[in-house]
Tab-separated table of N, CA and C in Angstrom:
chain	number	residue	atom	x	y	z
A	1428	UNK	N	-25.122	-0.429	3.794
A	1428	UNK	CA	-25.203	-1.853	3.566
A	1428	UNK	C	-26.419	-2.385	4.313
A	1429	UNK	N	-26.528	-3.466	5.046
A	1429	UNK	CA	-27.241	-4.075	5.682
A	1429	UNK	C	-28.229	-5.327	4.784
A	1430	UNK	N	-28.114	-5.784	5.604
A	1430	UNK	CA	-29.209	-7.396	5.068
A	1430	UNK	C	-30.591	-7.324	5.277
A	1431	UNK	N	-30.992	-7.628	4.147
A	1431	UNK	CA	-32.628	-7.409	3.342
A	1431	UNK	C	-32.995	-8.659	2.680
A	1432	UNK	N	-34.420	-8.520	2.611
A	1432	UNK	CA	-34.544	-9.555	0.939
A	1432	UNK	C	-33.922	-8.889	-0.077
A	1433	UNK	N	-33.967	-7.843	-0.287
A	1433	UNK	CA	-33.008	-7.417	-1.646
A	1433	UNK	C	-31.778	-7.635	-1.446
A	1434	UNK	N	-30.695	-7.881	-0.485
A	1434	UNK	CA	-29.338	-8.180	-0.174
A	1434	UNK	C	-28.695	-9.037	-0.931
A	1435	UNK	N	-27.796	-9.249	-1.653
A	1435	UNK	CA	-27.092	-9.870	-2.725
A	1435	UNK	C	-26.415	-10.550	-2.513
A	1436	UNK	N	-25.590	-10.037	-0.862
A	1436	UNK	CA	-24.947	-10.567	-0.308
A	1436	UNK	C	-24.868	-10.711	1.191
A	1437	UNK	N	-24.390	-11.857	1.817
A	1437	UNK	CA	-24.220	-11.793	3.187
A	1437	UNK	C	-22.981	-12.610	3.645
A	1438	UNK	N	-22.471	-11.074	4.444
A	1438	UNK	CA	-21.224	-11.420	5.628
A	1438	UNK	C	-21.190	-12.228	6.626
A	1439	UNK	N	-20.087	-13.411	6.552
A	1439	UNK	CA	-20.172	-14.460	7.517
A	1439	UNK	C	-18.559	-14.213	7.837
A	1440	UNK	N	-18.572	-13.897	9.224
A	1440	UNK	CA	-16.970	-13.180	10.331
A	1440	UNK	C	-16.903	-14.624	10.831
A	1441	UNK	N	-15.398	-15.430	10.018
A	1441	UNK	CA	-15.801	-16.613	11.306
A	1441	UNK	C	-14.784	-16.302	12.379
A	1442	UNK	N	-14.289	-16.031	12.496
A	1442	UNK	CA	-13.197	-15.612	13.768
A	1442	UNK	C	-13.682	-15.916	14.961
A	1443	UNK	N	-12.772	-16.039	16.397
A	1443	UNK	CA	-13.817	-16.049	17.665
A	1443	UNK	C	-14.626	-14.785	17.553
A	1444	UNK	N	-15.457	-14.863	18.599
A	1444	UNK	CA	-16.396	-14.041	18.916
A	1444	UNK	C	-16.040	-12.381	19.417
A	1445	UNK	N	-14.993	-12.777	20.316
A	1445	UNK	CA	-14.026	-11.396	20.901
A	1445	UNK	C	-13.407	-11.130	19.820
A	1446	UNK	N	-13.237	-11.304	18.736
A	1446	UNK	CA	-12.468	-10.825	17.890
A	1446	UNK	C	-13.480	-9.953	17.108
A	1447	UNK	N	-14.138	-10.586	16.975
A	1447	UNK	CA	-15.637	-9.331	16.257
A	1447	UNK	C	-16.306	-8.896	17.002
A	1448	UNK	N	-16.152	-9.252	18.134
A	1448	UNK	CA	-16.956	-8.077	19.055
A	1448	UNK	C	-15.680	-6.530	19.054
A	1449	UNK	N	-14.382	-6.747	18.761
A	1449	UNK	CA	-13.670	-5.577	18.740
A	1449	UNK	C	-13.742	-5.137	17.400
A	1450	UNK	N	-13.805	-5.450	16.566
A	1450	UNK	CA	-14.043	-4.789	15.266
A	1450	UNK	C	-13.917	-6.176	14.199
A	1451	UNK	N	-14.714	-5.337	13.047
A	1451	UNK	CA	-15.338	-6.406	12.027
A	1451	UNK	C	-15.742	-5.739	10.963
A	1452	UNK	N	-16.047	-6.339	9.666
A	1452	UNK	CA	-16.566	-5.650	8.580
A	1452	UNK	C	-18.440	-5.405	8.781
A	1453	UNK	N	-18.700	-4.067	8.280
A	1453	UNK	CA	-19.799	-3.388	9.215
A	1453	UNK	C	-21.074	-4.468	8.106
A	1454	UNK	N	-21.788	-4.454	8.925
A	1454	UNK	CA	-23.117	-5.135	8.814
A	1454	UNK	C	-22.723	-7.282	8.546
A	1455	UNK	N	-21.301	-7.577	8.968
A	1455	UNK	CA	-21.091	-9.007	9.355
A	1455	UNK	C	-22.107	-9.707	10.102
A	1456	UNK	N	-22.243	-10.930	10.148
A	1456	UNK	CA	-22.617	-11.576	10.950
A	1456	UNK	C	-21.330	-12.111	11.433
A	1457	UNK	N	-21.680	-12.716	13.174
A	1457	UNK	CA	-20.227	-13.608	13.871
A	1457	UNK	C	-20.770	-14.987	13.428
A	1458	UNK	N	-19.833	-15.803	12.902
A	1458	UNK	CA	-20.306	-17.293	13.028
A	1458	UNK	C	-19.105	-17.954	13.267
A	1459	UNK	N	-18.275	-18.132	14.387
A	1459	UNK	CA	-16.896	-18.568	14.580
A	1459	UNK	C	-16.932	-20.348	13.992
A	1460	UNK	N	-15.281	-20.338	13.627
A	1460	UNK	CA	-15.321	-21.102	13.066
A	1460	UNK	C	-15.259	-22.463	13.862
A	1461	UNK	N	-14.943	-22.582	15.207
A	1461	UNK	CA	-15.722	-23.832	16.038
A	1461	UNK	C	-17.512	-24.129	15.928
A	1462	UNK	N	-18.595	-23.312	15.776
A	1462	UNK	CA	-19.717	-23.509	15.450
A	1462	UNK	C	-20.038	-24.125	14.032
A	1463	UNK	N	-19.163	-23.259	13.001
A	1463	UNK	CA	-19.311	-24.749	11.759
A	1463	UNK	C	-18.587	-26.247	12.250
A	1464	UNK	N	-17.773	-26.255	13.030
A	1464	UNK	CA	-16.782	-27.469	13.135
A	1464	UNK	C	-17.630	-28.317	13.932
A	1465	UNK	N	-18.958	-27.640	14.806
A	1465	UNK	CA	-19.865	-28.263	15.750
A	1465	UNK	C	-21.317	-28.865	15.149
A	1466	UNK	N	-21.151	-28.299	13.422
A	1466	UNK	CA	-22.007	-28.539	12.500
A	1466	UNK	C	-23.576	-27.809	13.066
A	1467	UNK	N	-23.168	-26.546	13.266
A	1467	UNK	CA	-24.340	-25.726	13.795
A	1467	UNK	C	-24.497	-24.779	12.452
A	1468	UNK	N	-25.668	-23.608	12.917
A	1468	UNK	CA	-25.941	-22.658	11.787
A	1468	UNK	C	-26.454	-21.829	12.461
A	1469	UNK	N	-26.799	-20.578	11.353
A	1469	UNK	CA	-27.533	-19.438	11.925
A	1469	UNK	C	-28.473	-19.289	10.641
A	1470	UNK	N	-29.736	-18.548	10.852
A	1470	UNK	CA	-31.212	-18.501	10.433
A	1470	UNK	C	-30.619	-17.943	9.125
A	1471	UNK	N	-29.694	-16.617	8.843
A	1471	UNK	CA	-28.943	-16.256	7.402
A	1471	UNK	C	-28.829	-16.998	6.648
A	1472	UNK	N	-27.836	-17.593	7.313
A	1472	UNK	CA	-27.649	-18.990	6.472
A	1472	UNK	C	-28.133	-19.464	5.290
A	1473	UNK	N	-29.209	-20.431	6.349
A	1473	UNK	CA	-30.447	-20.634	5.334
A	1473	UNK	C	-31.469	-20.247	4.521
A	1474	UNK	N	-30.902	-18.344	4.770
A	1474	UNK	CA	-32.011	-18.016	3.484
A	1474	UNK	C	-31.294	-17.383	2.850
A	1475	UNK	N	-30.067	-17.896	2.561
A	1475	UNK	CA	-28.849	-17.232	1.815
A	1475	UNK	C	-28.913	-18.991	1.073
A	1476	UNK	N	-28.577	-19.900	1.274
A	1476	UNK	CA	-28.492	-21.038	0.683
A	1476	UNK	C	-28.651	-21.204	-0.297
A	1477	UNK	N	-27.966	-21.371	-1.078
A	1477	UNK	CA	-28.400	-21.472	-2.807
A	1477	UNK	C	-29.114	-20.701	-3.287
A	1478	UNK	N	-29.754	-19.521	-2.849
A	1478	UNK	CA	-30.598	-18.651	-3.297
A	1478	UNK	C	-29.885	-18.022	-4.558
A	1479	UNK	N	-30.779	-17.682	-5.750
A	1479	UNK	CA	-30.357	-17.392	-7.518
A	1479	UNK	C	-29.622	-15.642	-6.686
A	1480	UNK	N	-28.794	-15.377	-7.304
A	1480	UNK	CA	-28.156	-13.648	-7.338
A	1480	UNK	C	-27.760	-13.634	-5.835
A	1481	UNK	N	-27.570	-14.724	-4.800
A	1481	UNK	CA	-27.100	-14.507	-3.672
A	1481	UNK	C	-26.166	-14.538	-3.140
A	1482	UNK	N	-25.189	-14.300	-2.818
A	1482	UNK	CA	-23.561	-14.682	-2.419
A	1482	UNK	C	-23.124	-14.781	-0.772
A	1483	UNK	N	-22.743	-15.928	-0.518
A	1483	UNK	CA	-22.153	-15.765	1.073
A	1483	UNK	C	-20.862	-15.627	0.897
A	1484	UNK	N	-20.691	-14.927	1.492
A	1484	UNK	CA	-18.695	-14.553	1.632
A	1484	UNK	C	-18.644	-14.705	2.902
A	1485	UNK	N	-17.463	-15.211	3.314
A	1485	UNK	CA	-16.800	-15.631	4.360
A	1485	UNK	C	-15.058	-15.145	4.842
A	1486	UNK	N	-14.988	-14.806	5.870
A	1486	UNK	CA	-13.962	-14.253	6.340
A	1486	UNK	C	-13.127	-14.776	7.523
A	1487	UNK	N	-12.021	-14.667	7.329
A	1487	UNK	CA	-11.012	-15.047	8.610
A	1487	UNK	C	-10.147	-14.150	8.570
A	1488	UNK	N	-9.426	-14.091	9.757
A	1488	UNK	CA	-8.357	-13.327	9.986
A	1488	UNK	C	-7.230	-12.862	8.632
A	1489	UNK	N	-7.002	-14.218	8.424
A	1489	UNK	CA	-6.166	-14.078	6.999
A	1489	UNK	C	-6.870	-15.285	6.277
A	1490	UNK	N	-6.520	-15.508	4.493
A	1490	UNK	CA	-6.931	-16.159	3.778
A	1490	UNK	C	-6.752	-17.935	3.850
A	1491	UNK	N	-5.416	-17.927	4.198
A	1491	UNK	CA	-5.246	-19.339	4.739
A	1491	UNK	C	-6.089	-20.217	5.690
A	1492	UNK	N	-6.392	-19.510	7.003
A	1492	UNK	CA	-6.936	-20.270	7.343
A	1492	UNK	C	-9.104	-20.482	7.401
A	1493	UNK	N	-9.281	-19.984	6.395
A	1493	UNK	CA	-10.063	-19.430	5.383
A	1493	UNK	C	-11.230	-20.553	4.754
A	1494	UNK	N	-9.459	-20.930	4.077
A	1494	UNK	CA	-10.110	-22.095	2.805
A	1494	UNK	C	-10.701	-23.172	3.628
A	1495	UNK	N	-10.170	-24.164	4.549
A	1495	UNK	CA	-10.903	-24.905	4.758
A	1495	UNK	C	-12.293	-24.986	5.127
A	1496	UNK	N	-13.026	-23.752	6.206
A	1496	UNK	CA	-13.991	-23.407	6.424
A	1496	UNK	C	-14.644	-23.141	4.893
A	1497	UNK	N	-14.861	-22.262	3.904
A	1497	UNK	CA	-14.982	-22.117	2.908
A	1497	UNK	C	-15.837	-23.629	2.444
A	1498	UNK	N	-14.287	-24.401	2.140
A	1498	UNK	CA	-14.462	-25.916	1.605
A	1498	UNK	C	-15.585	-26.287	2.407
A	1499	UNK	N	-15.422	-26.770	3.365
A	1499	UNK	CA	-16.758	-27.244	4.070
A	1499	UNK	C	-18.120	-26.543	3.927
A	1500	UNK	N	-18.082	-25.413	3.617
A	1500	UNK	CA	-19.155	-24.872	3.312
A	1500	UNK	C	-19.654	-25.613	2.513
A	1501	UNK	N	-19.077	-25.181	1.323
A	1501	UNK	CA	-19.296	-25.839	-0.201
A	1501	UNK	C	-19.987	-27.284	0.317
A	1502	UNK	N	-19.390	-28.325	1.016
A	1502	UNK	CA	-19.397	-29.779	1.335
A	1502	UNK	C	-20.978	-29.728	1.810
A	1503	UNK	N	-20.824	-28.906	2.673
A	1503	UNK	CA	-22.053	-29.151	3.501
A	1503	UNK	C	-23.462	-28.399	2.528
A	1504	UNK	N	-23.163	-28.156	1.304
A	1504	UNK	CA	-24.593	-27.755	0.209
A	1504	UNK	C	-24.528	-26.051	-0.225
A	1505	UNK	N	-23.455	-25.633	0.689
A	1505	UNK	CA	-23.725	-24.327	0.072
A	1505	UNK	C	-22.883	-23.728	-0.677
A	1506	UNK	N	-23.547	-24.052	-2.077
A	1506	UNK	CA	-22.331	-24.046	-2.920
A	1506	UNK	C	-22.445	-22.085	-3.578
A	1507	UNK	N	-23.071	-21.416	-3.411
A	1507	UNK	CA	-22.710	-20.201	-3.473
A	1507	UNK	C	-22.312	-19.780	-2.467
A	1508	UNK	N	-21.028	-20.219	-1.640
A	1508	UNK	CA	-20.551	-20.004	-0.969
A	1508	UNK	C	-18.914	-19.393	-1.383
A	1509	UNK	N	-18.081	-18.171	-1.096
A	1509	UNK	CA	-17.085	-17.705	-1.290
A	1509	UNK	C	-16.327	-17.306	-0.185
A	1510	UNK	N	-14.872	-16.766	-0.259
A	1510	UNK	CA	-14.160	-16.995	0.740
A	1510	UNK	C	-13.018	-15.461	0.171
A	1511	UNK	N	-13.598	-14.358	1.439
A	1511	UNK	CA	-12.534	-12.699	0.773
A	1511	UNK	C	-11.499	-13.454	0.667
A	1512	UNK	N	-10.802	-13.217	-0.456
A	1512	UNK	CA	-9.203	-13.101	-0.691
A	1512	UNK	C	-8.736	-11.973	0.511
A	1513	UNK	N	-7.579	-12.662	0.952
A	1513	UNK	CA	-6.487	-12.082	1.708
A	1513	UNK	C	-7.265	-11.890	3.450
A	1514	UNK	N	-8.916	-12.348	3.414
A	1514	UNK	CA	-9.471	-12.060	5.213
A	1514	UNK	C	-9.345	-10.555	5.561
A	1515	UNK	N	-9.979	-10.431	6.753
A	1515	UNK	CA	-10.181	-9.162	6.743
A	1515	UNK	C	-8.925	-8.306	7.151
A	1516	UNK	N	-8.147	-8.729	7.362
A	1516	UNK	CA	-6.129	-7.816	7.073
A	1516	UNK	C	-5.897	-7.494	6.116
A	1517	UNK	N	-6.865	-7.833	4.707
A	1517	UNK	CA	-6.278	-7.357	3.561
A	1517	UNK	C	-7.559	-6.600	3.226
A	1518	UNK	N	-8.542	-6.371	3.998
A	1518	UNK	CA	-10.128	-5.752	3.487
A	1518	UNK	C	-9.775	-4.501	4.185
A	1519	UNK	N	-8.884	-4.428	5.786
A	1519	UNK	CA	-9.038	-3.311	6.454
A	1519	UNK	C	-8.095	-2.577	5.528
A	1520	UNK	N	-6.800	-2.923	4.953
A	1520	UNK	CA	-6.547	-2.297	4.379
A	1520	UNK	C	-6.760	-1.592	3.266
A	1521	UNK	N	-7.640	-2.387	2.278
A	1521	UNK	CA	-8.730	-1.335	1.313
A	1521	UNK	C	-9.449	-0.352	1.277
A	1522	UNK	N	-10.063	-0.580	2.570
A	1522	UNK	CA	-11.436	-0.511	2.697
A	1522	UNK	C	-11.605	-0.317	4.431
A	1523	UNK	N	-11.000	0.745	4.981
A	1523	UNK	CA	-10.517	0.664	6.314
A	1523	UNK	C	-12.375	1.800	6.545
A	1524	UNK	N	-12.982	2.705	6.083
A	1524	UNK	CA	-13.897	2.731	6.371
A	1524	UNK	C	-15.519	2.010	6.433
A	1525	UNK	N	-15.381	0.567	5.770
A	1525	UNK	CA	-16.432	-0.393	6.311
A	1525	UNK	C	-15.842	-1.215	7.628
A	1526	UNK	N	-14.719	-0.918	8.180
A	1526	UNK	CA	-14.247	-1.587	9.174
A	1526	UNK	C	-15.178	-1.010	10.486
A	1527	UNK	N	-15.867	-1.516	11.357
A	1527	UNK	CA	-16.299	-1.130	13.008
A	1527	UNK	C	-16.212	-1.744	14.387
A	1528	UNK	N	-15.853	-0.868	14.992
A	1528	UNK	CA	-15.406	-1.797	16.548
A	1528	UNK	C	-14.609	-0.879	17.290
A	1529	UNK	N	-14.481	-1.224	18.251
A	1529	UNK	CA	-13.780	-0.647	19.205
A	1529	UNK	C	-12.170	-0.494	19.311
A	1530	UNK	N	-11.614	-1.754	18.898
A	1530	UNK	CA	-10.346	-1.968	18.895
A	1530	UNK	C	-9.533	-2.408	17.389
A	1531	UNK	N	-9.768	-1.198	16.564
A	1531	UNK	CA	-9.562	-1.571	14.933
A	1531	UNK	C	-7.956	-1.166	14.841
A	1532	UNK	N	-7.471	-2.587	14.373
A	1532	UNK	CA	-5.730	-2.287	14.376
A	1532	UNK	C	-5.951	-1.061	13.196
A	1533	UNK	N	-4.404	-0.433	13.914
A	1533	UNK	CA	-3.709	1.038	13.394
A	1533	UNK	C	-3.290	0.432	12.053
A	1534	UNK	N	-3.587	0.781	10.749
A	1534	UNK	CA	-2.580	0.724	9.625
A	1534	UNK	C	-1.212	1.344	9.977
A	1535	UNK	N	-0.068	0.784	9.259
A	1535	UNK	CA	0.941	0.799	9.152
A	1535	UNK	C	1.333	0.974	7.283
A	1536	UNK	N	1.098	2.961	7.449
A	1536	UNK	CA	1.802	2.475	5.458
A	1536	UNK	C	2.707	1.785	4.945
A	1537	UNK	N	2.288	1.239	3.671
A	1537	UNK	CA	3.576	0.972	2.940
A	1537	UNK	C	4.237	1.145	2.203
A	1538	UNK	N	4.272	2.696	2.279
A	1538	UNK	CA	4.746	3.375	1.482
A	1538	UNK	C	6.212	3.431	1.883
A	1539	UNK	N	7.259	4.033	1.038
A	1539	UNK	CA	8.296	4.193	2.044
A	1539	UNK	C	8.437	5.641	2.218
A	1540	UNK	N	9.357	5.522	2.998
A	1540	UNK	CA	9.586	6.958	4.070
A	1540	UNK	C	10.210	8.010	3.431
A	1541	UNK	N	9.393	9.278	3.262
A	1541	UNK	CA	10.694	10.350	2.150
A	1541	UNK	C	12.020	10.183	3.212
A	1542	UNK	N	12.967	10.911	1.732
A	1542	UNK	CA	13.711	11.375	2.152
A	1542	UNK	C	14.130	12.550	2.263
């Protein structure tokens, strides 16, 4: 992965900061979600902004608390702005090898248990 001018897309982790400093989806940026609420930015951002074939996706813990950050995105002009379904609890479980960090919760299958 990683972010380029050719990059299509770019990862925005809003979670606190300790939370992606222990693990996160690999090549994220941190942008917690008190720094949008402080109406701040980061340099991505803006060259992700409406750009034609570009996508910002955005992440939280879980999807709920998600949307509103999301919404405000949108509010504040960036309307190719998107929001992972289900946050990254439902990405680690897909997709548990783009996950990196130090402290990456243990899956728990859900499969059930032979008998």
């Amino acid at each position: 992965m990683g972010i380029s001018a050719q990059s299509s897309f770019l990862i925005i982790d809003m979670r606190d900061k300790s939370e992606y400093v222990n693990w996160h989806i690999r090549d994220s940026y941190s942008f917690p979600l008190m720094m949008l609420n402080q109406d701040k930015t980061i340099p991505e951002l803006h060259r992700f902004k409406n750009a034609e074939d570009k996508r910002i996706v955005m992440y939280t813990a879980d999807e709920r608390t998600g949307v509103r950050a999301a919404t405000d995105m949108v509010d504040r002009g960036h309307s190719n702005t998107y929001l992972l379904t289900g946050g990254i609890e439902k990405f680690i479980e897909d997709y548990p090898s783009l996950v990196e960090g130090n402290n990456i919760p243990q899956l728990v299958s859900k499969e059930p248990a032979a008998k």
